[in-house]
Coordinates of N, CA and C in Angstrom, one line a residue:
M327 N 3.4 17.4 -25.6 CA 3.8 16.5 -24.5 C 2.8 15.3 -24.5
N328 N 3.3 14.1 -24.5 CA 2.4 12.9 -24.4 C 1.6 13.0 -23.1
Q329 N 0.3 12.6 -23.2 CA -0.5 12.7 -22.0 C -0.1 11.8 -20.9
D330 N 0.8 10.8 -21.1 CA 1.2 9.9 -20.1 C 2.5 10.4 -19.4
D331 N 3.1 11.5 -20.0 CA 4.4 12.0 -19.5 C 4.1 12.8 -18.2
K332 N 5.0 12.8 -17.3 CA 4.8 13.5 -16.0 C 5.6 14.8 -16.1
L333 N 5.0 15.9 -15.6 CA 5.7 17.2 -15.5 C 6.9 17.1 -14.6
N334 N 7.9 17.8 -14.8 CA 9.0 18.0 -13.9 C 8.7 19.2 -13.0
P335 N 9.2 19.2 -11.7 CA 8.8 20.3 -10.8 C 9.2 21.7 -11.4
D336 N 10.2 21.7 -12.3 CA 10.6 23.0 -12.8 C 9.8 23.4 -14.1
D337 N 8.9 22.6 -14.5 CA 8.1 22.9 -15.7 C 7.1 24.0 -15.3
R338 N 6.8 24.9 -16.3 CA 6.0 26.1 -16.0 C 4.6 25.7 -15.7
D339 N 4.1 24.5 -16.1 CA 2.8 24.1 -15.8 C 2.6 23.4 -14.5
F340 N 3.8 23.1 -13.8 CA 3.8 22.5 -12.5 C 3.3 23.5 -11.4
V341 N 2.3 23.1 -10.7 CA 1.8 24.0 -9.6 C 2.4 23.7 -8.3
T342 N 3.4 24.4 -8.0 CA 4.2 24.1 -6.8 C 3.4 24.2 -5.5
A343 N 2.5 25.2 -5.5 CA 1.7 25.4 -4.3 C 0.8 24.2 -4.0
L344 N 0.2 23.6 -5.1 CA -0.6 22.4 -4.9 C 0.2 21.2 -4.4
A345 N 1.4 21.1 -5.0 CA 2.3 20.0 -4.6 C 2.7 20.1 -3.1
S346 N 3.0 21.3 -2.7 CA 3.4 21.6 -1.3 C 2.2 21.3 -0.3
G347 N 1.0 21.7 -0.8 CA -0.2 21.5 0.1 C -0.4 20.0 0.3
L348 N -0.3 19.2 -0.8 CA -0.5 17.8 -0.6 C 0.6 17.2 0.2
E349 N 1.8 17.7 0.1 CA 2.9 17.2 0.9 C 2.6 17.4 2.4
V350 N 2.1 18.6 2.7 CA 1.7 18.8 4.1 C 0.7 17.8 4.6
L351 N -0.4 17.6 3.8 CA -1.4 16.6 4.2 C -0.8 15.2 4.4
Q352 N 0.2 14.8 3.5 CA 0.8 13.5 3.6 C 1.7 13.4 4.8
A353 N 2.1 14.5 5.3 CA 3.0 14.5 6.5 C 2.4 13.9 7.7
F354 N 1.0 14.0 7.8 CA 0.3 13.4 8.9 C 0.1 11.9 8.6
D355 N 0.6 11.1 9.5 CA 0.4 9.6 9.4 C 0.2 9.0 10.7
Q356 N 0.3 7.7 10.8 CA 0.1 7.0 12.0 C 1.1 7.3 13.1
N357 N 2.4 7.6 12.7 CA 3.4 7.9 13.6 C 3.3 9.4 14.1
T358 N 2.8 10.3 13.2 CA 2.7 11.7 13.5 C 1.2 12.2 13.2
P359 N 0.2 11.7 13.9 CA -1.1 12.1 13.7 C -1.5 13.5 14.1
R360 N -0.7 14.1 15.0 CA -0.9 15.4 15.5 C 0.5 16.1 15.5
M361 N 0.6 17.3 14.9 CA 1.8 18.0 14.8 C 1.7 19.5 15.0
T362 N 2.7 20.1 15.5 CA 2.8 21.6 15.6 C 3.4 22.1 14.3
L363 N 3.3 23.4 14.2 CA 3.9 24.1 13.0 C 5.3 23.7 12.8
S364 N 6.1 23.8 13.9 CA 7.5 23.4 13.8 C 7.8 22.0 13.4
E365 N 6.9 21.1 13.8 CA 7.1 19.7 13.5 C 6.7 19.5 12.0
V366 N 5.7 20.1 11.5 CA 5.4 20.0 10.1 C 6.5 20.6 9.2
A367 N 7.0 21.7 9.6 CA 8.1 22.3 8.9 C 9.3 21.4 8.8
A368 N 9.6 20.8 9.9 CA 10.8 19.9 10.0 C 10.5 18.7 9.1
K369 N 9.3 18.1 9.2 CA 9.1 16.9 8.5 C 9.0 17.1 7.0
T370 N 8.5 18.2 6.5 CA 8.4 18.5 5.1 C 9.6 19.2 4.5
G371 N 10.5 19.7 5.4 CA 11.6 20.5 4.9 C 11.3 21.9 4.5
M372 N 10.1 22.4 4.8 CA 9.7 23.7 4.5 C 10.2 24.7 5.6
N373 N 10.3 26.0 5.2 CA 10.5 26.9 6.3 C 9.2 27.2 7.0
R374 N 9.3 27.8 8.2 CA 8.1 27.9 9.1 C 7.0 28.8 8.4
A375 N 7.4 29.8 7.7 CA 6.5 30.8 7.1 C 5.7 30.0 6.0
K376 N 6.3 29.2 5.2 CA 5.7 28.5 4.2 C 4.7 27.4 4.7
A377 N 5.3 26.7 5.7 CA 4.4 25.6 6.3 C 3.2 26.3 7.0
R378 N 3.4 27.4 7.6 CA 2.3 28.1 8.3 C 1.2 28.4 7.3
R379 N 1.5 28.9 6.2 CA 0.5 29.3 5.2 C -0.3 28.1 4.7
F380 N 0.4 27.0 4.5 CA -0.3 25.8 4.0 C -1.2 25.2 5.1
L381 N -0.7 25.2 6.3 CA -1.5 24.7 7.5 C -2.7 25.5 7.7
L382 N -2.6 26.8 7.6 CA -3.8 27.7 7.8 C -4.8 27.6 6.7
T383 N -4.3 27.4 5.5 CA -5.1 27.3 4.3 C -5.9 26.0 4.4
L384 N -5.2 24.9 4.7 CA -5.9 23.6 4.9 C -6.9 23.6 6.1
H385 N -6.5 24.4 7.1 CA -7.5 24.6 8.2 C -8.7 25.3 7.8
A386 N -8.5 26.4 6.9 CA -9.7 27.1 6.4 C -10.6 26.3 5.5
L387 N -10.0 25.3 4.8 CA -10.7 24.4 4.0 C -11.3 23.2 4.7
D388 N -11.1 23.2 6.0 CA -11.6 22.1 6.9 C -10.9 20.7 6.7
Y389 N -9.7 20.7 6.1 CA -9.0 19.5 6.0 C -8.1 19.2 7.3
L390 N -7.9 20.3 8.0 CA -7.2 20.2 9.3 C -8.0 20.9 10.4
K391 N -7.9 20.5 11.6 CA -8.4 21.2 12.7 C -7.2 21.6 13.6
K392 N -7.4 22.7 14.3 CA -6.4 23.3 15.1 C -6.8 23.4 16.6
Q393 N -6.0 22.8 17.4 CA -6.2 22.9 18.9 C -4.9 23.4 19.5
H394 N -5.0 24.7 19.9 CA -3.9 25.4 20.5 C -2.7 25.4 19.5
R395 N -1.6 24.7 19.7 CA -0.5 24.7 18.8 C -0.5 23.6 17.9
H396 N -1.4 22.6 18.0 CA -1.4 21.4 17.3 C -2.4 21.3 16.2
F397 N -2.0 20.7 15.1 CA -2.9 20.4 14.0 C -3.2 18.9 13.8
D398 N -4.5 18.6 13.5 CA -4.9 17.2 13.2 C -5.7 17.2 11.9
L399 N -5.6 16.0 11.3 CA -6.5 15.8 10.1 C -8.0 15.7 10.5
T400 N -8.8 16.2 9.6 CA -10.3 16.0 9.9 C -10.8 14.9 9.0
P401 N -12.1 14.5 9.3 CA -12.7 13.4 8.4 C -12.8 13.9 6.9
K402 N -12.7 15.2 6.7 CA -12.9 15.6 5.3 C -11.9 15.0 4.3
V403 N -10.7 14.7 4.9 CA -9.6 14.1 4.0 C -10.1 12.8 3.4
L404 N -11.0 12.1 4.1 CA -11.5 10.9 3.6 C -12.2 11.0 2.2
Q405 N -12.7 12.2 1.9 CA -13.3 12.5 0.6 C -12.4 12.2 -0.5
L406 N -11.1 12.5 -0.3 CA -10.1 12.4 -1.3 C -9.9 10.9 -1.7
G407 N -9.8 10.0 -0.7 CA -9.7 8.6 -0.9 C -11.0 8.0 -1.4
H408 N -12.2 8.6 -0.9 CA -13.5 8.0 -1.3 C -13.7 8.1 -2.8
A409 N -13.2 9.2 -3.4 CA -13.4 9.4 -4.8 C -12.7 8.3 -5.6
F410 N -11.5 7.9 -5.1 CA -10.8 6.8 -5.8 C -11.5 5.5 -5.6
L411 N -12.0 5.2 -4.4 CA -12.7 4.0 -4.2 C -14.0 3.9 -4.9
S412 N -14.7 5.0 -5.1 CA -15.9 5.1 -5.8 C -15.8 4.7 -7.2
V413 N -14.7 5.3 -7.8 CA -14.4 5.1 -9.2 C -14.0 3.6 -9.4
N414 N -13.2 3.1 -8.5 CA -12.7 1.7 -8.6 C -13.6 0.8 -7.8
R415 N -14.8 0.6 -8.3 CA -15.8 -0.2 -7.5 C -15.4 -1.6 -7.4
Y416 N -14.4 -2.1 -8.1 CA -14.0 -3.5 -8.0 C -13.6 -3.9 -6.6
G417 N -13.1 -2.9 -5.8 CA -12.8 -3.2 -4.4 C -13.9 -3.7 -3.6
T418 N -15.1 -3.1 -3.8 CA -16.3 -3.5 -3.2 C -16.8 -4.9 -3.7
M419 N -16.5 -5.1 -5.0 CA -16.9 -6.4 -5.6 C -16.0 -7.5 -5.1
I420 N -14.8 -7.2 -4.8 CA -13.8 -8.2 -4.3 C -14.0 -8.5 -2.8
Q421 N -14.5 -7.6 -2.1 CA -14.6 -7.7 -0.6 C -15.3 -9.1 -0.2
P422 N -16.4 -9.5 -0.8 CA -17.0 -10.8 -0.4 C -16.1 -12.0 -0.5
Y423 N -15.2 -11.9 -1.6 CA -14.2 -13.0 -1.8 C -13.2 -13.0 -0.6
L424 N -12.8 -11.9 -0.2 CA -11.8 -11.8 0.9 C -12.5 -12.3 2.2
E425 N -13.7 -11.9 2.4 CA -14.4 -12.4 3.6 C -14.6 -13.9 3.6
D426 N -14.9 -14.4 2.4 CA -15.0 -15.9 2.4 C -13.7 -16.6 2.7
I427 N -12.6 -16.1 2.3 CA -11.3 -16.6 2.7 C -11.1 -16.6 4.2
T428 N -11.4 -15.5 4.8 CA -11.3 -15.4 6.3 C -12.2 -16.4 7.0
R429 N -13.4 -16.5 6.4 CA -14.4 -17.5 7.1 C -13.8 -18.9 7.0
Q430 N -13.2 -19.2 5.9 CA -12.7 -20.6 5.7 C -11.5 -20.9 6.5
I431 N -10.5 -20.0 6.6 CA -9.3 -20.3 7.3 C -9.0 -19.5 8.5
N432 N -9.9 -18.5 8.8 CA -9.7 -17.6 10.0 C -8.4 -16.9 10.0
E433 N -8.0 -16.4 8.8 CA -6.8 -15.6 8.6 C -7.2 -14.3 7.9
S434 N -6.4 -13.2 8.0 CA -6.7 -12.0 7.4 C -6.2 -12.0 5.9
T435 N -7.0 -11.3 5.1 CA -6.7 -11.2 3.7 C -7.0 -9.8 3.2
S436 N -6.3 -9.4 2.1 CA -6.4 -8.0 1.7 C -6.3 -7.9 0.2
L437 N -6.7 -6.8 -0.4 CA -6.5 -6.4 -1.8 C -5.7 -5.1 -1.7
G438 N -4.6 -5.1 -2.5 CA -3.7 -4.0 -2.5 C -3.3 -3.6 -4.0
I439 N -3.0 -2.3 -4.1 CA -2.5 -1.8 -5.4 C -1.1 -1.1 -5.2
L440 N -0.4 -1.0 -6.3 CA 0.9 -0.4 -6.2 C 0.8 1.1 -6.4
D441 N 1.5 1.9 -5.5 CA 1.6 3.3 -5.6 C 3.0 3.7 -5.3
G442 N 3.8 4.0 -6.4 CA 5.2 4.3 -6.2 C 5.9 3.1 -5.7
D443 N 6.6 3.2 -4.5 CA 7.3 2.1 -3.9 C 6.5 1.5 -2.8
E444 N 5.2 1.7 -2.7 CA 4.4 1.3 -1.6 C 3.2 0.5 -2.1
V445 N 2.7 -0.4 -1.3 CA 1.4 -1.1 -1.5 C 0.3 -0.3 -0.7
V446 N -0.8 0.0 -1.3 CA -1.9 0.6 -0.6 C -3.0 -0.4 -0.5
Y447 N -3.5 -0.6 0.7 CA -4.6 -1.5 1.0 C -5.9 -0.8 0.6
I448 N -6.7 -1.4 -0.3 CA -8.0 -0.8 -0.7 C -9.2 -1.7 -0.3
A449 N -8.9 -2.9 0.2 CA -10.0 -3.7 0.7 C -9.3 -4.7 1.7
R450 N -10.1 -5.1 2.7 CA -9.4 -6.0 3.7 C -10.5 -6.7 4.5
S451 N -10.2 -8.0 4.8 CA -11.0 -8.8 5.7 C -10.1 -9.2 6.8
A452 N -10.3 -8.7 8.0 CA -9.4 -9.0 9.1 C -9.9 -10.1 10.0
A453 N -9.0 -11.0 10.3 CA -9.3 -12.1 11.3 C -9.1 -11.6 12.7
E454 N -9.4 -12.4 13.7 CA -9.2 -12.0 15.1 C -7.8 -11.8 15.5
H455 N -6.9 -12.4 14.8 CA -5.5 -12.4 15.2 C -4.9 -11.0 14.8
R456 N -4.1 -10.5 15.7 CA -3.4 -9.2 15.5 C -2.0 -9.6 14.9
L457 N -1.7 -9.2 13.7 CA -0.5 -9.6 13.0 C 0.7 -8.7 13.2
M458 N 0.5 -7.4 13.2 CA 1.6 -6.4 13.3 C 1.3 -5.4 14.4
A459 N 2.4 -4.7 14.7 CA 2.2 -3.6 15.7 C 1.3 -2.6 15.3
I460 N 1.3 -2.3 13.9 CA 0.4 -1.3 13.4 C -0.9 -1.9 13.0
Q461 N -2.0 -1.2 13.0 CA -3.3 -1.7 12.7 C -3.5 -1.5 11.2
L462 N -3.6 -2.7 10.5 CA -3.8 -2.7 9.0 C -5.3 -2.4 8.7
S463 N -5.5 -1.5 7.7 CA -6.9 -1.1 7.3 C -6.8 -0.6 6.0
V464 N -8.0 -0.3 5.4 CA -8.0 0.4 4.1 C -7.3 1.7 4.1
G465 N -6.4 1.9 3.2 CA -5.6 3.1 3.2 C -4.2 2.9 3.8
T466 N -4.0 1.8 4.5 CA -2.6 1.5 5.0 C -1.6 1.4 3.9
R467 N -0.4 1.9 4.1 CA 0.7 1.8 3.1 C 1.8 1.0 3.7
L468 N 2.3 0.1 2.9 CA 3.5 -0.7 3.4 C 4.5 -0.7 2.2
P469 N 5.8 -0.9 2.5 CA 6.8 -0.9 1.5 C 6.6 -2.2 0.6
A470 N 6.5 -1.9 -0.7 CA 6.3 -3.0 -1.7 C 7.4 -4.0 -1.7
A471 N 8.6 -3.6 -1.5 CA 9.7 -4.5 -1.5 C 9.6 -5.6 -0.5
Y472 N 8.9 -5.4 0.6 CA 8.9 -6.3 1.8 C 7.5 -6.9 2.0
T473 N 6.7 -6.8 1.0 CA 5.3 -7.4 1.2 C 5.1 -8.4 0.0
S474 N 4.3 -9.4 0.2 CA 4.0 -10.4 -0.8 C 3.2 -9.7 -1.9
M475 N 2.2 -8.8 -1.5 CA 1.4 -8.1 -2.6 C 2.3 -7.2 -3.4
G476 N 3.2 -6.5 -2.7 CA 4.1 -5.6 -3.4 C 5.0 -6.3 -4.4
R477 N 5.5 -7.4 -4.1 CA 6.4 -8.2 -5.0 C 5.6 -8.7 -6.2
V478 N 4.3 -9.2 -5.9 CA 3.5 -9.6 -7.0 C 3.2 -8.5 -8.0
L479 N 2.9 -7.3 -7.4 CA 2.6 -6.1 -8.3 C 3.8 -5.6 -9.0
L480 N 5.0 -5.6 -8.4 CA 6.2 -5.2 -9.1 C 6.5 -6.2 -10.2
A481 N 6.2 -7.4 -10.0 CA 6.5 -8.4 -11.0 C 5.6 -8.3 -12.3
Q482 N 4.6 -7.5 -12.2 CA 3.7 -7.2 -13.4 C 4.2 -6.1 -14.2
L483 N 5.2 -5.4 -13.8 CA 5.7 -4.2 -14.5 C 6.6 -4.7 -15.6
S484 N 6.8 -3.9 -16.7 CA 7.7 -4.2 -17.7 C 9.1 -4.2 -17.1
T485 N 10.1 -4.8 -17.8 CA 11.5 -4.8 -17.3 C 12.0 -3.4 -17.1
T486 N 11.7 -2.5 -18.1 CA 12.2 -1.2 -18.1 C 11.6 -0.4 -16.9
E487 N 10.3 -0.6 -16.7 CA 9.6 0.1 -15.6 C 10.0 -0.5 -14.3
L488 N 10.2 -1.8 -14.2 CA 10.6 -2.4 -13.0 C 12.0 -1.9 -12.6
N489 N 12.9 -1.9 -13.5 CA 14.3 -1.4 -13.2 C 14.3 0.1 -12.7
A490 N 13.5 0.9 -13.3 CA 13.4 2.3 -12.9 C 12.8 2.4 -11.5
R491 N 11.8 1.6 -11.2 CA 11.1 1.6 -9.9 C 12.0 1.1 -8.8
L492 N 12.8 0.0 -9.1 CA 13.6 -0.6 -8.1 C 14.8 0.4 -7.8
A493 N 15.2 1.1 -8.8 CA 16.3 2.1 -8.6 C 16.0 3.1 -7.5
Q494 N 14.7 3.3 -7.3 CA 14.2 4.4 -6.4 C 13.9 3.8 -5.0
I495 N 13.9 2.5 -4.9 CA 13.5 1.9 -3.7 C 14.6 1.8 -2.7
R496 N 14.4 2.3 -1.5 CA 15.4 2.3 -0.4 C 15.2 1.0 0.4
L497 N 16.2 0.1 0.4 CA 16.1 -1.1 1.1 C 16.7 -1.0 2.5
Q498 N 16.0 -1.7 3.4 CA 16.5 -1.7 4.8 C 16.2 -3.0 5.5
A499 N 16.9 -3.3 6.5 CA 16.7 -4.5 7.2 C 15.7 -4.3 8.3
H500 N 14.4 -4.7 8.0 CA 13.3 -4.6 9.0 C 13.5 -5.7 10.0
T501 N 13.9 -6.9 9.5 CA 14.2 -8.0 10.4 C 15.5 -8.7 9.9
E502 N 15.9 -9.7 10.6 CA 17.0 -10.5 10.2 C 16.8 -11.2 8.9
H503 N 15.6 -11.3 8.5 CA 15.2 -12.1 7.2 C 15.1 -11.2 6.0
S504 N 15.2 -9.9 6.2 CA 14.9 -8.9 5.1 C 16.0 -9.0 4.0
L505 N 15.6 -8.9 2.8 CA 16.5 -8.7 1.6 C 17.1 -7.2 1.7
V506 N 18.4 -7.1 1.5 CA 19.0 -5.8 1.7 C 19.7 -5.3 0.5
T507 N 19.8 -6.1 -0.6 CA 20.5 -5.6 -1.8 C 19.6 -5.6 -3.0
Q508 N 19.9 -4.8 -4.0 CA 19.1 -4.8 -5.2 C 19.1 -6.1 -5.9
D509 N 20.3 -6.8 -6.0 CA 20.4 -8.1 -6.6 C 19.4 -9.1 -6.0
Q510 N 19.3 -9.1 -4.7 CA 18.5 -10.0 -4.0 C 17.0 -9.8 -4.4
L511 N 16.6 -8.5 -4.4 CA 15.3 -8.1 -4.7 C 14.9 -8.4 -6.1
H512 N 15.9 -8.2 -7.0 CA 15.7 -8.5 -8.5 C 15.4 -10.0 -8.6
R513 N 16.2 -10.8 -8.0 CA 16.1 -12.3 -8.1 C 14.7 -12.7 -7.5
A514 N 14.3 -12.1 -6.4 CA 13.0 -12.5 -5.8 C 11.9 -12.2 -6.7
I515 N 11.9 -11.0 -7.4 CA 10.8 -10.6 -8.2 C 10.8 -11.5 -9.5
E516 N 12.0 -11.8 -10.0 CA 12.0 -12.7 -11.2 C 11.4 -14.1 -10.8
E517 N 11.7 -14.5 -9.6 CA 11.1 -15.8 -9.2 C 9.5 -15.7 -9.1
V518 N 9.0 -14.5 -8.7 CA 7.6 -14.3 -8.7 C 7.0 -14.3 -10.1
R519 N 7.8 -13.7 -11.0 CA 7.3 -13.7 -12.4 C 7.2 -15.1 -13.0
M520 N 8.1 -15.9 -12.6 CA 8.1 -17.3 -13.1 C 7.0 -18.2 -12.5
Q521 N 6.8 -18.0 -11.2 CA 5.9 -18.9 -10.5 C 4.4 -18.3 -10.4
G522 N 4.3 -17.0 -10.5 CA 3.0 -16.4 -10.5 C 2.4 -16.1 -9.1
F523 N 3.2 -16.2 -8.1 CA 2.8 -15.9 -6.8 C 4.0 -15.4 -6.0
A524 N 3.8 -14.8 -4.8 CA 4.9 -14.4 -3.9 C 4.6 -14.8 -2.5
I525 N 5.7 -15.3 -1.9 CA 5.7 -15.6 -0.4 C 6.8 -14.8 0.2
V526 N 6.4 -14.0 1.2 CA 7.3 -13.2 2.0 C 7.3 -13.7 3.4
D527 N 8.4 -14.1 3.9 CA 8.5 -14.7 5.3 C 9.3 -13.9 6.2
Q528 N 8.5 -13.1 7.1 CA 9.1 -12.4 8.2 C 10.2 -11.4 7.7
E529 N 10.0 -10.7 6.6 CA 10.9 -9.7 6.1 C 10.5 -8.3 6.6
L530 N 9.2 -8.1 6.8 CA 8.8 -6.8 7.2 C 8.6 -6.7 8.7
D531 N 8.1 -7.8 9.3 CA 7.9 -7.8 10.8 C 8.1 -9.2 11.2
S532 N 8.8 -9.4 12.3 CA 9.1 -10.8 12.9 C 7.7 -11.5 13.1
G533 N 7.6 -12.7 12.6 CA 6.4 -13.5 12.8 C 5.4 -13.3 11.7
L534 N 5.5 -12.3 10.8 CA 4.5 -12.0 9.8 C 4.9 -12.8 8.5
R535 N 4.0 -13.7 8.1 CA 4.3 -14.5 6.9 C 3.1 -14.4 6.0
S536 N 3.3 -14.2 4.7 CA 2.2 -13.9 3.8 C 2.4 -14.5 2.4
V537 N 1.3 -14.7 1.7 CA 1.4 -15.2 0.3 C 0.4 -14.4 -0.5
A538 N 0.7 -14.1 -1.8 CA -0.1 -13.2 -2.6 C -0.1 -13.6 -4.0
V539 N -1.2 -13.3 -4.7 CA -1.3 -13.6 -6.2 C -1.9 -12.4 -6.8
P540 N -1.6 -12.2 -8.1 CA -2.2 -11.0 -8.9 C -3.7 -11.3 -9.2
V541 N -4.5 -10.3 -9.3 CA -5.9 -10.4 -9.7 C -6.2 -9.6 -10.9
F542 N -6.8 -10.2 -11.9 CA -7.1 -9.5 -13.2 C -8.6 -9.6 -13.4
D543 N -9.1 -8.7 -14.4 CA -10.5 -8.8 -14.8 C -10.5 -9.6 -16.1
Q544 N -11.7 -9.7 -16.7 CA -11.9 -10.6 -17.8 C -11.1 -10.1 -19.0
Q545 N -10.7 -8.9 -19.1 CA -9.9 -8.4 -20.2 C -8.4 -8.5 -20.0
G546 N -8.1 -9.0 -18.8 CA -6.6 -9.1 -18.5 C -6.1 -7.9 -17.8
F547 N -6.9 -6.9 -17.4 CA -6.5 -5.7 -16.8 C -6.1 -6.0 -15.3
L548 N -5.0 -5.6 -14.9 CA -4.5 -5.9 -13.5 C -5.3 -5.0 -12.5
L549 N -6.1 -5.7 -11.6 CA -6.8 -5.0 -10.6 C -6.0 -4.8 -9.3
G550 N -5.0 -5.6 -9.1 CA -4.2 -5.5 -7.9 C -3.7 -6.9 -7.5
A551 N -3.5 -7.0 -6.2 CA -3.0 -8.3 -5.7 C -3.8 -8.6 -4.4
I552 N -4.1 -9.9 -4.2 CA -4.8 -10.3 -3.0 C -3.8 -11.2 -2.2
N553 N -3.9 -11.1 -0.9 CA -2.9 -11.9 -0.1 C -3.6 -12.6 1.1
I554 N -3.0 -13.5 1.7 CA -3.3 -14.0 3.0 C -2.1 -13.8 3.9
S555 N -2.3 -13.2 5.0 CA -1.2 -12.9 6.0 C -1.5 -13.6 7.3
T556 N -0.5 -14.2 7.9 CA -0.6 -15.0 9.1 C 0.6 -14.9 9.9
N557 N 0.6 -15.6 11.0 CA 1.7 -15.7 12.0 C 2.5 -16.9 11.8
A558 N 3.8 -16.7 11.7 CA 4.7 -17.9 11.4 C 4.7 -18.9 12.5
A559 N 4.3 -18.5 13.7 CA 4.3 -19.5 14.8 C 3.0 -20.4 14.7
R560 N 2.0 -19.9 14.0 CA 0.8 -20.6 13.9 C 0.6 -21.4 12.6
V561 N 1.2 -20.9 11.5 CA 1.0 -21.5 10.2 C 2.4 -21.7 9.6
D562 N 2.7 -23.0 9.2 CA 4.0 -23.3 8.7 C 4.0 -23.1 7.1
M563 N 5.2 -23.1 6.5 CA 5.3 -22.9 5.1 C 4.6 -23.9 4.3
K564 N 4.5 -25.1 4.7 CA 3.8 -26.2 4.0 C 2.3 -25.9 3.9
T565 N 1.7 -25.4 5.0 CA 0.3 -25.0 4.9 C 0.1 -23.8 4.1
L566 N 1.0 -22.9 4.1 CA 0.9 -21.7 3.3 C 0.9 -22.0 1.8
R567 N 1.8 -22.9 1.4 CA 1.9 -23.3 0.0 C 0.8 -24.3 -0.4
E568 N 0.5 -25.2 0.4 CA -0.4 -26.3 -0.1 C -1.9 -26.1 0.2
R569 N -2.2 -25.2 1.2 CA -3.6 -24.9 1.4 C -4.0 -23.5 1.1
F570 N -3.2 -22.5 1.6 CA -3.5 -21.1 1.4 C -3.4 -20.6 0.0
L571 N -2.2 -21.0 -0.6 CA -2.0 -20.6 -2.0 C -3.1 -21.0 -3.0
P572 N -3.4 -22.3 -3.0 CA -4.5 -22.8 -3.9 C -5.8 -22.0 -3.6
L573 N -6.1 -21.7 -2.4 CA -7.3 -21.0 -2.1 C -7.3 -19.6 -2.7
L574 N -6.2 -18.9 -2.5 CA -6.0 -17.6 -3.2 C -6.2 -17.7 -4.7
Q575 N -5.5 -18.6 -5.3 CA -5.6 -18.8 -6.7 C -7.0 -19.1 -7.2
E576 N -7.8 -19.9 -6.4 CA -9.2 -20.1 -6.7 C -10.0 -18.9 -6.7
K577 N -9.8 -18.0 -5.7 CA -10.5 -16.8 -5.5 C -10.1 -15.8 -6.6
A578 N -8.9 -15.8 -7.0 CA -8.4 -14.9 -8.1 C -9.1 -15.3 -9.4
D579 N -9.3 -16.6 -9.6 CA -10.0 -17.0 -10.8 C -11.5 -16.6 -10.8
L580 N -12.1 -16.8 -9.7 CA -13.5 -16.4 -9.5 C -13.7 -14.9 -9.7
I581 N -12.7 -14.1 -9.2 CA -12.8 -12.6 -9.3 C -12.7 -12.3 -10.8
R582 N -11.7 -12.9 -11.5 CA -11.5 -12.6 -12.9 C -12.8 -12.9 -13.7
M583 N -13.5 -13.9 -13.4 CA -14.7 -14.2 -14.1 C -15.9 -13.3 -13.8
A584 N -15.8 -12.7 -12.6 CA -16.9 -11.8 -12.1 C -16.7 -10.4 -12.5
V585 N -15.5 -9.9 -12.7 CA -15.3 -8.5 -13.0 C -15.0 -8.3 -14.4
S586 N -15.9 -7.6 -15.1 CA -15.7 -7.3 -16.5 C -15.1 -6.0 -16.8

């Protein structure tokens, strides 16, 4: 088997118990930070006996705490993400560039990477303005199809990989501006490929407008995407294109020269 090939769940080397344990951990999120056994079973599709075993095992390993009938994540789960961030030190190197953007224009900016059909925030400089109902921070996941960073990162994939990835993306109308068909999304990503940046205007959340560009190192390795996100009522499209986009491109160039 090629080392880049992924196992199928029915392969004899696939450890189903490990996959199920991780699924239980991932069931805890911002919408469901605390759950009972029944709620975990329902969210993961496991029967109660199986969910109970995994919850108690994770509790024994200190990844979960138990209070009466409810389970919560413990800070120990941060060790899993910390290992990734420690290996990928470029997030720390890029942080000052993000903070400099925020100082210049008083808007939030972030670095994200692609994970499946989601963008994961791995560095962020937040302005005073609250942009979304949810609190954006390192570790936040948002749908790639409806974010400027997501579209920039999808545009970096080969045509074959992009088609396979898009076939798995479930599109939905988050706002009246959202793209809702595969053809629309394909055209949007092709446009990003040609122009080298993405602008997404109020497709994920009403009032949320953002622009993103890809970030590479000196060898041309894709590090992720950086964006500036703002409120549509405060920043018009002209400002986004003529002031914010050049600033992002300038920082992307500086990052490329700094990261070897």
